[in-house]
Amino acid sequence: MDFKKLKRKDTKRFIKVGDTVIGDGLTIIAGPCAVESEEQIYFSAKRLKELGINIIRGGIFKPRTSPHSFQGLGLDGLKYLDTVKKELGVYIVSEVMDPRDIDSMFPFVDIFQIGSRNMQNFSLLKEVGRAKKPVLLKRGMASTIREWLLAAEYIAEEGNLDIILCERGIRTFENYTRNTLDLSSVPIVKELTFLPIIVDPSHGTGLKSLILPMSKASIACGSDGLMIEVHPDPKRALSDGRQSLNFEEFEKVLVEIKDFYKSLEEFKNHSLL
Ligand code: PEP
Ligand code: MN
């Protein structure tokens, strides 16, 4: 493939986010699709932290199909992220949609998310490439793996190698699910690059009931982590409620995911003996 910076080398890239390391073990990121209010994000982050989640997701800019849908709180949401970060000591992933917002978001966000719709927004990619902060690059919903890795290459070209790839499903003729979760990208990305890759089964399927089985499948094929949407009251969520788990559901899924990961690790160690 015609990329240079990210070509597979022996050294896998470990990405430090505060005192956690992405690429080492299984990283689970969780949180609501969008930051909706101070109470909603604070309560969510607090419950998730109690469950051992250190990286919280929550968009303040939402790329919505309709301009009439909730667009996110915008920069007003930053003060809520700040409270959550300072009071709970968690790390934040949030989507940046416009290069002009990078500076304002910089102090409050630990990982800049580039959403599926912006995967080939080259000026945005170059700008986060100059920012000294990890980037979570989601796969474009109609992008090939080559296009996705070349998008990552744009970020790397600017000097930022702290890129976490995120498989979030692609659009196919199948429409029972919201997207078709292409898990073959996980081993392919690992074959071709040294970057960590995580899977987002929430957007990848659009269906709550598929989050657990697809999380297990992601782990089985080598994913470094998962990103899962969790909302205190999914029915009332302002975006993506249908695919969001409530805390009780998430806790159950989390226990099973961890058990599955542990048994797989034990199996790998056993087969090495
Ligand atoms: C999101 O993470 O809420 C989101 C909008 O994801 P994607 O860009 O994958 O659709
Ligand atoms: Mn969402």
XYZ file of C-alpha atoms and ligand atoms in Angstrom:
284
model
C 0.000 0.000 0.000
C 1.087 3.514 -0.745
C 1.469 4.875 2.737
C 4.755 5.599 4.388
C 4.461 6.986 7.876
C 2.191 4.318 9.297
C 3.676 1.249 7.726
C 3.862 -1.724 10.028
C 7.031 -1.721 12.082
C 7.806 -4.099 14.884
C 7.003 -1.500 17.497
C 3.327 -1.193 18.134
C 2.284 2.302 19.124
C 1.065 2.696 22.694
C -0.915 5.872 23.184
C -0.854 7.469 26.588
C -4.001 9.210 27.711
C -3.339 10.471 31.231
C -2.494 7.399 33.256
C -4.115 4.989 30.812
C -2.479 3.485 27.729
C -4.377 2.648 24.558
C -2.879 -0.370 22.821
C -1.986 -2.112 26.066
C -4.785 -4.465 27.069
C -8.415 -3.681 26.374
C -9.533 -0.038 26.612
C -13.225 0.614 27.060
C -14.543 4.076 26.283
C -18.159 4.803 27.156
C -20.552 7.694 27.477
C -23.493 9.358 25.828
C -23.624 10.183 22.150
C -23.982 13.863 23.008
C -23.421 16.123 25.974
C -26.974 17.291 26.659
C -26.741 19.097 30.009
C -24.421 19.407 32.984
C -26.464 16.871 34.981
C -26.611 14.348 32.148
C -22.869 14.274 31.449
C -21.847 14.518 35.099
C -24.187 11.739 36.216
C -23.133 9.560 33.274
C -19.419 10.058 33.873
C -19.813 9.434 37.598
C -21.673 6.153 37.114
C -19.247 5.024 34.435
C -16.237 5.913 36.554
C -17.707 3.801 39.355
C -17.764 0.943 36.863
C -14.069 1.474 36.152
C -14.351 3.499 32.933
C -11.691 6.204 32.745
C -12.269 7.546 29.258
C -15.648 9.155 28.710
C -17.114 10.037 25.337
C -19.594 12.858 24.677
C -20.045 15.067 21.640
C -20.608 18.808 21.888
C -20.734 19.099 18.095
C -23.050 16.541 16.512
C -22.956 15.856 12.778
C -26.675 15.239 12.146
C -28.296 14.251 8.889
C -31.028 16.845 9.386
C -30.275 20.450 10.294
C -33.455 20.335 12.383
C -32.078 17.661 14.727
C -30.165 18.476 17.918
C -26.773 19.807 16.848
C -25.018 19.562 20.214
C -24.386 22.265 22.809
C -21.374 23.572 20.923
C -18.679 25.381 22.869
C -21.130 25.907 25.755
C -20.701 22.192 26.460
C -17.011 22.667 27.256
C -17.684 23.932 30.763
C -19.550 20.733 31.561
C -16.699 18.616 30.221
C -14.355 20.681 32.360
C -16.371 19.993 35.526
C -16.464 16.284 34.747
C -12.728 16.142 34.072
C -11.738 18.129 37.133
C -14.131 16.614 39.638
C -14.027 13.014 38.507
C -10.510 12.796 37.088
C -11.682 11.110 33.879
C -10.392 11.679 30.342
C -12.583 12.998 27.556
C -13.085 12.039 23.898
C -15.119 14.532 21.908
C -15.642 15.143 18.225
C -14.187 18.191 16.519
C -15.942 19.097 13.276
C -14.277 22.390 12.414
C -10.568 23.274 12.531
C -11.537 26.645 14.056
C -12.718 24.879 17.231
C -9.494 22.986 17.942
C -7.935 25.710 20.094
C -11.057 26.211 22.218
C -11.474 22.482 22.764
C -7.802 21.751 23.373
C -7.708 22.294 27.182
C -10.859 20.262 27.824
C -10.483 17.281 25.533
C -7.932 14.451 25.887
C -8.628 12.810 22.537
C -9.960 14.602 19.474
C -12.500 12.469 17.641
C -12.749 12.819 13.871
C -16.157 11.504 12.886
C -17.053 9.233 10.020
C -18.434 12.086 7.931
C -15.216 14.046 8.260
C -12.745 11.236 7.649
C -11.628 12.855 4.421
C -11.883 16.464 5.558
C -8.238 16.999 4.768
C -7.869 20.461 6.281
C -9.336 19.146 9.550
C -6.990 16.140 9.444
C -3.955 18.379 8.908
C -5.003 20.646 11.740
C -5.433 17.819 14.295
C -2.134 16.506 12.978
C -0.527 19.705 14.254
C -2.293 19.555 17.612
C -0.298 17.741 20.235
C -3.075 15.452 21.358
C -4.229 11.913 20.448
C -6.768 11.606 17.643
C -9.498 8.987 17.324
C -10.081 8.580 13.602
C -13.354 6.913 12.732
C -13.709 5.066 9.479
C -15.759 6.880 6.861
C -19.043 5.093 6.347
C -18.303 4.673 2.639
C -14.538 4.439 2.857
C -12.207 1.637 1.979
C -9.492 0.601 4.402
C -6.918 2.181 2.085
C -8.740 5.533 2.132
C -9.017 5.335 5.919
C -5.325 4.625 6.409
C -4.393 7.385 3.999
C -6.577 9.749 6.044
C -4.558 8.666 9.100
C -1.436 9.289 7.060
C -2.491 12.955 6.645
C -2.474 13.300 10.437
C 0.850 11.484 10.721
C 2.427 13.659 8.015
C 1.933 16.675 10.283
C 3.898 14.974 13.044
C 1.146 13.408 15.146
C 1.465 9.629 15.377
C -0.913 9.304 18.313
C -3.745 8.043 16.164
C -6.319 5.521 17.308
C -8.328 4.053 14.459
C -11.983 3.294 15.132
C -14.002 0.855 13.038
C -17.615 2.044 13.187
C -19.221 0.132 10.371
C -19.778 0.883 6.725
C -22.871 1.386 4.649
C -23.937 -1.621 2.592
C -27.196 -2.842 1.069
C -28.023 -4.437 4.424
C -30.440 -2.278 6.367
C -31.600 -4.334 9.318
C -28.573 -2.918 11.061
C -27.641 0.796 10.850
C -24.234 -0.111 9.386
C -22.388 -3.304 8.557
C -19.636 -3.747 11.120
C -16.609 -4.725 9.046
C -14.496 -6.526 11.609
C -12.072 -7.764 8.993
C -10.566 -4.260 9.168
C -9.166 -5.038 12.641
C -6.629 -7.717 11.626
C -5.987 -5.926 8.314
C -5.088 -2.670 10.066
C -2.821 -4.622 12.401
C -1.147 -6.333 9.485
C -0.489 -3.039 7.733
C 0.228 -0.484 10.460
C 1.499 -0.139 14.013
C -1.542 1.828 15.169
C -4.044 0.666 17.767
C -7.591 0.076 16.571
C -10.815 0.045 18.550
C -14.357 -0.869 17.525
C -17.584 1.086 18.007
C -20.370 -1.526 18.039
C -22.997 1.144 18.857
C -22.739 2.962 15.519
C -21.524 -0.239 13.901
C -24.876 -1.955 14.396
C -27.321 0.694 15.618
C -28.937 -1.965 17.798
C -28.493 -2.410 21.534
C -28.925 -6.170 21.416
C -25.939 -6.533 19.089
C -23.478 -4.619 21.249
C -22.440 -7.579 23.394
C -21.960 -10.182 20.636
C -20.149 -7.731 18.359
C -17.957 -6.567 21.250
C -16.903 -10.157 21.844
C -16.281 -10.640 18.137
C -14.165 -7.449 18.093
C -12.057 -8.717 20.971
C -11.678 -12.110 19.331
C -10.225 -10.547 16.201
C -7.738 -8.431 18.112
C -9.367 -5.066 18.813
C -7.482 -2.907 21.321
C -10.695 -1.533 22.698
C -14.342 -0.638 22.350
C -16.342 2.552 22.336
C -19.924 2.129 23.548
C -22.769 4.632 23.851
C -24.400 4.753 27.274
C -27.147 7.164 28.329
C -28.947 7.581 31.677
C -32.321 7.396 29.909
C -31.914 6.253 26.285
C -35.579 6.832 25.406
C -35.097 10.517 26.103
C -31.677 10.865 24.492
C -31.383 13.791 22.073
C -29.350 11.625 19.681
C -28.768 7.906 19.124
C -31.071 6.734 21.923
C -32.029 3.581 20.028
C -28.477 2.236 20.124
C -27.598 3.486 23.627
C -27.489 1.248 26.677
C -28.672 2.413 30.077
C -26.326 1.940 33.043
C -27.780 -1.397 34.145
C -27.546 -2.794 30.632
C -24.021 -1.456 30.239
C -22.888 -2.952 33.517
C -24.080 -6.405 32.424
C -22.393 -6.049 29.045
C -19.199 -4.840 30.694
C -18.982 -7.837 33.012
C -19.408 -10.218 30.091
C -16.911 -8.339 27.922
C -14.302 -8.446 30.681
C -14.902 -12.144 31.351
C -14.603 -12.902 27.665
C -11.368 -10.890 27.364
C -9.906 -12.619 30.408
C -10.727 -16.096 29.186
C -9.261 -15.330 25.789
C -6.030 -14.062 27.373
C -5.850 -17.189 29.526
C -6.394 -19.319 26.466
C -3.598 -17.476 24.593
C -1.193 -17.885 27.531
C -2.147 -21.508 27.860
C -1.547 -22.235 24.206
C 1.889 -20.627 24.499
C 2.931 -23.129 27.170
C -20.505 9.508 17.308
O -19.511 8.905 17.745
O -21.451 9.903 18.001
C -20.630 9.665 15.833
C -21.325 10.659 15.303
O -20.006 8.680 15.172
P -19.751 8.447 13.605
O -18.928 9.615 13.177
O -19.046 7.151 13.595
O -21.111 8.405 12.954
Mn -23.756 8.719 18.326
